[in-house]
Amino acid sequence: MSTSSIKRYLLASAGLLLALGFASLSSWQFGRAGQKQAWLDQVEAARQAAPQALAAALAAPESAGVPMAVRGEIELRANPRLLLDNQQREGRVGLREYALVRAVGGDERWFLADLGWLPIAADRRLPALEELPARLDAQGLLAALPGQGLRLAPNPVATGPVALLNYLDVDELSQQTGLRLLPRLLRLDPALPIGHARDLDVLPNTLPPEKHRGYALQWAGLALAALVTTLLLFFRSRA
């Protein structure tokens, strides 16, 4: 085989590998779209269902991964106040506050409640926070904790009255606070008179399914273009 033929086959192989890589990325994006759409469908079904008792929902094994509409009285812990950094709402970057709570009448395990989004000053001074009630008749969605993505910086030790966090990690918080924390999140009903601006959007800081589908189509188009270009160049070079 001549040197030119070897080069032609090597270039064709590189082109096919590139097309395969683009196709893999397209498949991954379609998969992510399907996963998030299934999650949104589960959330919508939960919102349409009658609320369950919070203490019973926490004790049910199936509550670990399936969102549930719940209602019940909760006890709120005053310290530490947990503020999650770099949270977006309507195109603005701010903080999201989470409270350590537990169900009244349930077991002794604590979990997190979403108190909503609030802005942060340009000089990064932490905002003043209103005092939390000791107890609250709560309702909302009980779900798993959201994914936190890459951990670009470690969390400070949550021992003071306010902790500015880079991510949520219940194991880490359990060690620092000495509390038994469940990996659950109570997304409080926006109508409740507590906390800050919030809604029941379960994908506030990540791409919705339609964005993943759009990216999947783009990668599929690149895969097709790479394949067609490779084949045209390969067979033209043989002529």
PDB file of C-alpha atoms in Angstrom:
ATOM      1  CA  MET A   1       0.000   0.000   0.000  1.00  0.00           C
ATOM      2  CA  SER A   2       1.337   3.414  -0.960  1.00  0.00           C
ATOM      3  CA  THR A   3       2.027   6.242   1.460  1.00  0.00           C
ATOM      4  CA  SER A   4      -0.843   8.310   0.018  1.00  0.00           C
ATOM      5  CA  SER A   5      -3.261   5.410   0.554  1.00  0.00           C
ATOM      6  CA  ILE A   6      -2.163   5.044   4.179  1.00  0.00           C
ATOM      7  CA  LYS A   7      -2.698   8.755   4.757  1.00  0.00           C
ATOM      8  CA  ARG A   8      -6.125   8.559   3.122  1.00  0.00           C
ATOM      9  CA  TYR A   9      -7.225   5.714   5.389  1.00  0.00           C
ATOM     10  CA  LEU A  10      -5.827   7.423   8.466  1.00  0.00           C
ATOM     11  CA  LEU A  11      -7.706  10.630   7.679  1.00  0.00           C
ATOM     12  CA  ALA A  12     -10.870   8.648   7.001  1.00  0.00           C
ATOM     13  CA  SER A  13     -10.497   6.865  10.333  1.00  0.00           C
ATOM     14  CA  ALA A  14     -10.045  10.176  12.128  1.00  0.00           C
ATOM     15  CA  GLY A  15     -13.129  11.561  10.411  1.00  0.00           C
ATOM     16  CA  LEU A  16     -15.215   8.529  11.371  1.00  0.00           C
ATOM     17  CA  LEU A  17     -14.021   8.746  14.974  1.00  0.00           C
ATOM     18  CA  LEU A  18     -14.981  12.419  15.031  1.00  0.00           C
ATOM     19  CA  ALA A  19     -18.446  11.609  13.679  1.00  0.00           C
ATOM     20  CA  LEU A  20     -18.814   8.850  16.268  1.00  0.00           C
ATOM     21  CA  GLY A  21     -17.836  11.262  19.043  1.00  0.00           C
ATOM     22  CA  PHE A  22     -20.431  13.799  17.913  1.00  0.00           C
ATOM     23  CA  ALA A  23     -23.053  11.035  17.723  1.00  0.00           C
ATOM     24  CA  SER A  24     -22.212   9.925  21.269  1.00  0.00           C
ATOM     25  CA  LEU A  25     -22.662  13.470  22.553  1.00  0.00           C
ATOM     26  CA  SER A  26     -26.002  13.689  20.744  1.00  0.00           C
ATOM     27  CA  SER A  27     -27.152  10.435  22.334  1.00  0.00           C
ATOM     28  CA  TRP A  28     -26.087  11.651  25.782  1.00  0.00           C
ATOM     29  CA  GLN A  29     -28.023  14.892  25.381  1.00  0.00           C
ATOM     30  CA  PHE A  30     -31.143  13.015  24.267  1.00  0.00           C
ATOM     31  CA  GLY A  31     -30.751  10.761  27.314  1.00  0.00           C
ATOM     32  CA  ARG A  32     -30.489  13.734  29.670  1.00  0.00           C
ATOM     33  CA  ALA A  33     -33.589  15.260  28.083  1.00  0.00           C
ATOM     34  CA  GLY A  34     -35.507  12.048  28.705  1.00  0.00           C
ATOM     35  CA  GLN A  35     -34.354  11.839  32.336  1.00  0.00           C
ATOM     36  CA  LYS A  36     -35.326  15.420  33.105  1.00  0.00           C
ATOM     37  CA  GLN A  37     -38.662  15.113  31.316  1.00  0.00           C
ATOM     38  CA  ALA A  38     -39.467  12.015  33.374  1.00  0.00           C
ATOM     39  CA  TRP A  39     -38.561  13.948  36.538  1.00  0.00           C
ATOM     40  CA  LEU A  40     -40.791  16.875  35.531  1.00  0.00           C
ATOM     41  CA  ASP A  41     -43.649  14.461  34.815  1.00  0.00           C
ATOM     42  CA  GLN A  42     -43.240  12.947  38.294  1.00  0.00           C
ATOM     43  CA  VAL A  43     -43.280  16.407  39.863  1.00  0.00           C
ATOM     44  CA  GLU A  44     -46.420  17.404  37.971  1.00  0.00           C
ATOM     45  CA  ALA A  45     -48.139  14.180  39.036  1.00  0.00           C
ATOM     46  CA  ALA A  46     -47.176  14.889  42.655  1.00  0.00           C
ATOM     47  CA  ARG A  47     -48.529  18.443  42.472  1.00  0.00           C
ATOM     48  CA  GLN A  48     -51.864  17.154  41.201  1.00  0.00           C
ATOM     49  CA  ALA A  49     -52.151  14.491  43.930  1.00  0.00           C
ATOM     50  CA  ALA A  50     -53.635  14.982  47.391  1.00  0.00           C
ATOM     51  CA  PRO A  51     -50.949  15.911  49.971  1.00  0.00           C
ATOM     52  CA  GLN A  52     -49.674  13.143  52.214  1.00  0.00           C
ATOM     53  CA  ALA A  53     -48.753  13.508  55.856  1.00  0.00           C
ATOM     54  CA  LEU A  54     -45.161  14.729  56.001  1.00  0.00           C
ATOM     55  CA  ALA A  55     -44.019  12.402  58.800  1.00  0.00           C
ATOM     56  CA  ALA A  56     -45.439   9.361  56.993  1.00  0.00           C
ATOM     57  CA  ALA A  57     -43.910  10.395  53.663  1.00  0.00           C
ATOM     58  CA  LEU A  58     -40.480  10.742  55.259  1.00  0.00           C
ATOM     59  CA  ALA A  59     -40.756   7.258  56.745  1.00  0.00           C
ATOM     60  CA  ALA A  60     -41.815   5.644  53.444  1.00  0.00           C
ATOM     61  CA  PRO A  61     -38.887   4.002  51.593  1.00  0.00           C
ATOM     62  CA  GLU A  62     -40.267   5.062  48.226  1.00  0.00           C
ATOM     63  CA  SER A  63     -40.020   8.740  49.190  1.00  0.00           C
ATOM     64  CA  ALA A  64     -36.260   8.689  48.532  1.00  0.00           C
ATOM     65  CA  GLY A  65     -36.472   9.304  44.806  1.00  0.00           C
ATOM     66  CA  VAL A  66     -40.091  10.204  44.002  1.00  0.00           C
ATOM     67  CA  PRO A  67     -41.456  13.730  44.636  1.00  0.00           C
ATOM     68  CA  MET A  68     -44.545  13.839  46.873  1.00  0.00           C
ATOM     69  CA  ALA A  69     -46.997  16.555  47.806  1.00  0.00           C
ATOM     70  CA  VAL A  70     -46.921  16.733  51.612  1.00  0.00           C
ATOM     71  CA  ARG A  71     -48.420  18.656  54.484  1.00  0.00           C
ATOM     72  CA  GLY A  72     -47.518  18.734  58.158  1.00  0.00           C
ATOM     73  CA  GLU A  73     -46.072  20.746  61.011  1.00  0.00           C
ATOM     74  CA  ILE A  74     -42.318  21.230  61.027  1.00  0.00           C
ATOM     75  CA  GLU A  75     -39.832  22.410  63.644  1.00  0.00           C
ATOM     76  CA  LEU A  76     -37.202  24.840  62.370  1.00  0.00           C
ATOM     77  CA  ARG A  77     -33.683  25.124  63.745  1.00  0.00           C
ATOM     78  CA  ALA A  78     -32.482  28.697  64.161  1.00  0.00           C
ATOM     79  CA  ASN A  79     -28.741  28.008  63.650  1.00  0.00           C
ATOM     80  CA  PRO A  80     -26.994  27.705  61.368  1.00  0.00           C
ATOM     81  CA  ARG A  81     -28.758  29.611  58.593  1.00  0.00           C
ATOM     82  CA  LEU A  82     -27.660  27.928  55.352  1.00  0.00           C
ATOM     83  CA  LEU A  83     -27.130  30.147  52.290  1.00  0.00           C
ATOM     84  CA  LEU A  84     -26.227  28.435  49.012  1.00  0.00           C
ATOM     85  CA  ASP A  85     -24.136  30.672  46.761  1.00  0.00           C
ATOM     86  CA  ASN A  86     -24.414  31.309  42.986  1.00  0.00           C
ATOM     87  CA  GLN A  87     -28.122  30.607  42.602  1.00  0.00           C
ATOM     88  CA  GLN A  88     -30.011  32.056  39.638  1.00  0.00           C
ATOM     89  CA  ARG A  89     -33.523  33.446  39.448  1.00  0.00           C
ATOM     90  CA  GLU A  90     -34.938  35.372  36.471  1.00  0.00           C
ATOM     91  CA  GLY A  91     -31.456  36.044  35.116  1.00  0.00           C
ATOM     92  CA  ARG A  92     -30.047  37.322  38.413  1.00  0.00           C
ATOM     93  CA  VAL A  93     -27.447  35.635  40.598  1.00  0.00           C
ATOM     94  CA  GLY A  94     -28.010  35.500  44.337  1.00  0.00           C
ATOM     95  CA  LEU A  95     -28.380  33.117  47.237  1.00  0.00           C
ATOM     96  CA  ARG A  96     -30.852  30.414  48.188  1.00  0.00           C
ATOM     97  CA  GLU A  97     -31.608  29.866  51.842  1.00  0.00           C
ATOM     98  CA  TYR A  98     -32.205  26.444  53.322  1.00  0.00           C
ATOM     99  CA  ALA A  99     -33.424  25.720  56.832  1.00  0.00           C
ATOM    100  CA  LEU A 100     -32.752  22.669  58.957  1.00  0.00           C
ATOM    101  CA  VAL A 101     -36.179  21.249  59.835  1.00  0.00           C
ATOM    102  CA  ARG A 102     -37.824  18.097  61.131  1.00  0.00           C
ATOM    103  CA  ALA A 103     -41.377  16.823  61.126  1.00  0.00           C
ATOM    104  CA  VAL A 104     -43.305  17.269  64.356  1.00  0.00           C
ATOM    105  CA  GLY A 105     -44.528  13.861  65.428  1.00  0.00           C
ATOM    106  CA  GLY A 106     -41.963  12.071  63.274  1.00  0.00           C
ATOM    107  CA  ASP A 107     -38.563  10.654  64.102  1.00  0.00           C
ATOM    108  CA  GLU A 108     -35.556  12.686  65.213  1.00  0.00           C
ATOM    109  CA  ARG A 109     -33.972  13.025  61.793  1.00  0.00           C
ATOM    110  CA  TRP A 110     -33.632  16.473  60.260  1.00  0.00           C
ATOM    111  CA  PHE A 111     -33.730  17.486  56.609  1.00  0.00           C
ATOM    112  CA  LEU A 112     -33.623  20.671  54.515  1.00  0.00           C
ATOM    113  CA  ALA A 113     -36.418  23.045  53.579  1.00  0.00           C
ATOM    114  CA  ASP A 114     -36.063  25.526  50.705  1.00  0.00           C
ATOM    115  CA  LEU A 115     -36.843  29.043  51.983  1.00  0.00           C
ATOM    116  CA  GLY A 116     -36.310  30.671  48.588  1.00  0.00           C
ATOM    117  CA  TRP A 117     -34.002  32.968  46.648  1.00  0.00           C
ATOM    118  CA  LEU A 118     -32.706  36.359  47.728  1.00  0.00           C
ATOM    119  CA  PRO A 119     -30.262  38.816  46.126  1.00  0.00           C
ATOM    120  CA  ILE A 120     -26.762  39.506  47.356  1.00  0.00           C
ATOM    121  CA  ALA A 121     -25.123  42.935  47.331  1.00  0.00           C
ATOM    122  CA  ALA A 122     -22.434  43.792  44.796  1.00  0.00           C
ATOM    123  CA  ASP A 123     -19.838  43.904  47.568  1.00  0.00           C
ATOM    124  CA  ARG A 124     -20.858  40.353  48.579  1.00  0.00           C
ATOM    125  CA  ARG A 125     -22.165  41.403  51.986  1.00  0.00           C
ATOM    126  CA  LEU A 126     -24.605  38.831  53.298  1.00  0.00           C
ATOM    127  CA  PRO A 127     -28.190  40.083  53.549  1.00  0.00           C
ATOM    128  CA  ALA A 128     -30.038  40.513  56.829  1.00  0.00           C
ATOM    129  CA  LEU A 129     -32.239  37.510  57.552  1.00  0.00           C
ATOM    130  CA  GLU A 130     -35.551  37.575  59.354  1.00  0.00           C
ATOM    131  CA  GLU A 131     -35.936  35.408  62.422  1.00  0.00           C
ATOM    132  CA  LEU A 132     -37.425  31.998  61.706  1.00  0.00           C
ATOM    133  CA  PRO A 133     -40.492  30.743  63.559  1.00  0.00           C
ATOM    134  CA  ALA A 134     -39.947  27.813  65.895  1.00  0.00           C
ATOM    135  CA  ARG A 135     -42.694  25.842  64.124  1.00  0.00           C
ATOM    136  CA  LEU A 136     -44.644  26.099  60.895  1.00  0.00           C
ATOM    137  CA  ASP A 137     -47.670  24.403  59.370  1.00  0.00           C
ATOM    138  CA  ALA A 138     -45.964  23.546  56.102  1.00  0.00           C
ATOM    139  CA  GLN A 139     -46.985  22.201  52.739  1.00  0.00           C
ATOM    140  CA  GLY A 140     -45.090  21.695  49.520  1.00  0.00           C
ATOM    141  CA  LEU A 141     -43.130  19.096  47.589  1.00  0.00           C
ATOM    142  CA  LEU A 142     -40.864  16.567  49.279  1.00  0.00           C
ATOM    143  CA  ALA A 143     -38.107  15.523  46.887  1.00  0.00           C
ATOM    144  CA  ALA A 144     -34.499  14.402  46.696  1.00  0.00           C
ATOM    145  CA  LEU A 145     -31.729  16.948  46.990  1.00  0.00           C
ATOM    146  CA  PRO A 146     -30.786  18.563  43.669  1.00  0.00           C
ATOM    147  CA  GLY A 147     -27.490  17.772  42.013  1.00  0.00           C
ATOM    148  CA  GLN A 148     -24.767  20.310  42.762  1.00  0.00           C
ATOM    149  CA  GLY A 149     -22.460  19.867  39.775  1.00  0.00           C
ATOM    150  CA  LEU A 150     -18.724  20.497  40.156  1.00  0.00           C
ATOM    151  CA  ARG A 151     -17.443  21.448  43.591  1.00  0.00           C
ATOM    152  CA  LEU A 152     -15.109  24.271  42.693  1.00  0.00           C
ATOM    153  CA  ALA A 153     -14.349  25.249  46.297  1.00  0.00           C
ATOM    154  CA  PRO A 154     -14.711  23.598  49.703  1.00  0.00           C
ATOM    155  CA  ASN A 155     -17.497  24.580  52.069  1.00  0.00           C
ATOM    156  CA  PRO A 156     -16.719  26.550  55.217  1.00  0.00           C
ATOM    157  CA  VAL A 157     -17.465  24.806  58.492  1.00  0.00           C
ATOM    158  CA  ALA A 158     -21.130  25.425  59.311  1.00  0.00           C
ATOM    159  CA  THR A 159     -20.655  26.300  62.971  1.00  0.00           C
ATOM    160  CA  GLY A 160     -21.579  30.011  63.026  1.00  0.00           C
ATOM    161  CA  PRO A 161     -25.050  31.582  62.896  1.00  0.00           C
ATOM    162  CA  VAL A 162     -24.843  31.875  59.080  1.00  0.00           C
ATOM    163  CA  ALA A 163     -23.006  29.541  56.679  1.00  0.00           C
ATOM    164  CA  LEU A 164     -22.347  30.518  53.058  1.00  0.00           C
ATOM    165  CA  LEU A 165     -22.159  27.228  51.153  1.00  0.00           C
ATOM    166  CA  ASN A 166     -20.850  26.316  47.715  1.00  0.00           C
ATOM    167  CA  TYR A 167     -22.808  23.045  47.577  1.00  0.00           C
ATOM    168  CA  LEU A 168     -25.206  20.951  49.668  1.00  0.00           C
ATOM    169  CA  ASP A 169     -23.836  17.796  51.254  1.00  0.00           C
ATOM    170  CA  VAL A 170     -25.975  16.241  53.988  1.00  0.00           C
ATOM    171  CA  ASP A 171     -23.178  13.965  55.176  1.00  0.00           C
ATOM    172  CA  GLU A 172     -20.887  16.940  55.621  1.00  0.00           C
ATOM    173  CA  LEU A 173     -23.617  18.971  57.329  1.00  0.00           C
ATOM    174  CA  SER A 174     -24.420  16.040  59.604  1.00  0.00           C
ATOM    175  CA  GLN A 175     -20.815  15.885  60.780  1.00  0.00           C
ATOM    176  CA  GLN A 176     -20.558  19.632  61.317  1.00  0.00           C
ATOM    177  CA  THR A 177     -23.890  20.128  63.097  1.00  0.00           C
ATOM    178  CA  GLY A 178     -24.089  16.814  64.953  1.00  0.00           C
ATOM    179  CA  LEU A 179     -27.579  16.197  63.524  1.00  0.00           C
ATOM    180  CA  ARG A 180     -28.882  13.157  61.686  1.00  0.00           C
ATOM    181  CA  LEU A 181     -29.819  14.546  58.279  1.00  0.00           C
ATOM    182  CA  LEU A 182     -31.949  12.851  55.664  1.00  0.00           C
ATOM    183  CA  PRO A 183     -31.099  13.451  51.975  1.00  0.00           C
ATOM    184  CA  ARG A 184     -34.499  15.087  51.428  1.00  0.00           C
ATOM    185  CA  LEU A 185     -35.589  18.560  50.436  1.00  0.00           C
ATOM    186  CA  LEU A 186     -38.931  20.148  51.273  1.00  0.00           C
ATOM    187  CA  ARG A 187     -39.780  22.716  48.618  1.00  0.00           C
ATOM    188  CA  LEU A 188     -42.160  24.950  50.530  1.00  0.00           C
ATOM    189  CA  ASP A 189     -45.332  26.221  48.914  1.00  0.00           C
ATOM    190  CA  PRO A 190     -44.669  29.777  47.633  1.00  0.00           C
ATOM    191  CA  ALA A 191     -47.876  30.956  49.350  1.00  0.00           C
ATOM    192  CA  LEU A 192     -46.509  30.240  52.839  1.00  0.00           C
ATOM    193  CA  PRO A 193     -45.627  33.444  54.753  1.00  0.00           C
ATOM    194  CA  ILE A 194     -41.969  32.600  55.312  1.00  0.00           C
ATOM    195  CA  GLY A 195     -38.666  33.050  53.551  1.00  0.00           C
ATOM    196  CA  HIS A 196     -37.984  34.689  50.232  1.00  0.00           C
ATOM    197  CA  ALA A 197     -38.963  34.545  46.563  1.00  0.00           C
ATOM    198  CA  ARG A 198     -39.553  30.972  45.494  1.00  0.00           C
ATOM    199  CA  ASP A 199     -41.556  28.680  43.247  1.00  0.00           C
ATOM    200  CA  LEU A 200     -41.871  24.960  42.677  1.00  0.00           C
ATOM    201  CA  ASP A 201     -39.525  24.926  39.680  1.00  0.00           C
ATOM    202  CA  VAL A 202     -37.386  21.818  40.208  1.00  0.00           C
ATOM    203  CA  LEU A 203     -34.808  22.791  37.542  1.00  0.00           C
ATOM    204  CA  PRO A 204     -33.865  26.347  38.577  1.00  0.00           C
ATOM    205  CA  ASN A 205     -30.116  26.119  37.914  1.00  0.00           C
ATOM    206  CA  THR A 206     -29.888  23.533  35.171  1.00  0.00           C
ATOM    207  CA  LEU A 207     -30.939  23.013  31.572  1.00  0.00           C
ATOM    208  CA  PRO A 208     -34.573  22.078  30.808  1.00  0.00           C
ATOM    209  CA  PRO A 209     -35.347  19.098  28.530  1.00  0.00           C
ATOM    210  CA  GLU A 210     -35.929  21.269  25.445  1.00  0.00           C
ATOM    211  CA  LYS A 211     -32.426  22.747  25.748  1.00  0.00           C
ATOM    212  CA  HIS A 212     -30.917  19.264  25.896  1.00  0.00           C
ATOM    213  CA  ARG A 213     -32.916  18.266  22.804  1.00  0.00           C
ATOM    214  CA  GLY A 214     -31.673  21.354  20.974  1.00  0.00           C
ATOM    215  CA  TYR A 215     -28.060  20.533  21.808  1.00  0.00           C
ATOM    216  CA  ALA A 216     -28.667  16.904  20.830  1.00  0.00           C
ATOM    217  CA  LEU A 217     -29.860  17.983  17.374  1.00  0.00           C
ATOM    218  CA  GLN A 218     -26.804  20.202  16.983  1.00  0.00           C
ATOM    219  CA  TRP A 219     -24.437  17.341  17.840  1.00  0.00           C
ATOM    220  CA  ALA A 220     -26.368  15.038  15.499  1.00  0.00           C
ATOM    221  CA  GLY A 221     -25.993  17.595  12.711  1.00  0.00           C
ATOM    222  CA  LEU A 222     -22.245  17.815  13.331  1.00  0.00           C
ATOM    223  CA  ALA A 223     -22.004  14.023  13.313  1.00  0.00           C
ATOM    224  CA  LEU A 224     -23.790  13.843   9.969  1.00  0.00           C
ATOM    225  CA  ALA A 225     -21.652  16.634   8.505  1.00  0.00           C
ATOM    226  CA  ALA A 226     -18.445  14.955   9.671  1.00  0.00           C
ATOM    227  CA  LEU A 227     -19.551  11.619   8.213  1.00  0.00           C
ATOM    228  CA  VAL A 228     -20.574  13.058   4.839  1.00  0.00           C
ATOM    229  CA  THR A 229     -17.387  15.145   4.582  1.00  0.00           C
ATOM    230  CA  THR A 230     -15.216  12.147   5.436  1.00  0.00           C
ATOM    231  CA  LEU A 231     -16.887   9.932   2.835  1.00  0.00           C
ATOM    232  CA  LEU A 232     -16.724  12.600   0.115  1.00  0.00           C
ATOM    233  CA  LEU A 233     -13.032  13.269   0.733  1.00  0.00           C
ATOM    234  CA  PHE A 234     -12.211   9.561   0.923  1.00  0.00           C
ATOM    235  CA  PHE A 235     -13.877   8.554  -2.323  1.00  0.00           C
ATOM    236  CA  ARG A 236     -12.831  11.704  -4.164  1.00  0.00           C
ATOM    237  CA  SER A 237      -9.195  11.054  -3.265  1.00  0.00           C
ATOM    238  CA  ARG A 238      -9.502   7.596  -4.830  1.00  0.00           C
ATOM    239  CA  ALA A 239     -10.593   9.007  -8.177  1.00  0.00           C
TER     240      ALA A 239
END
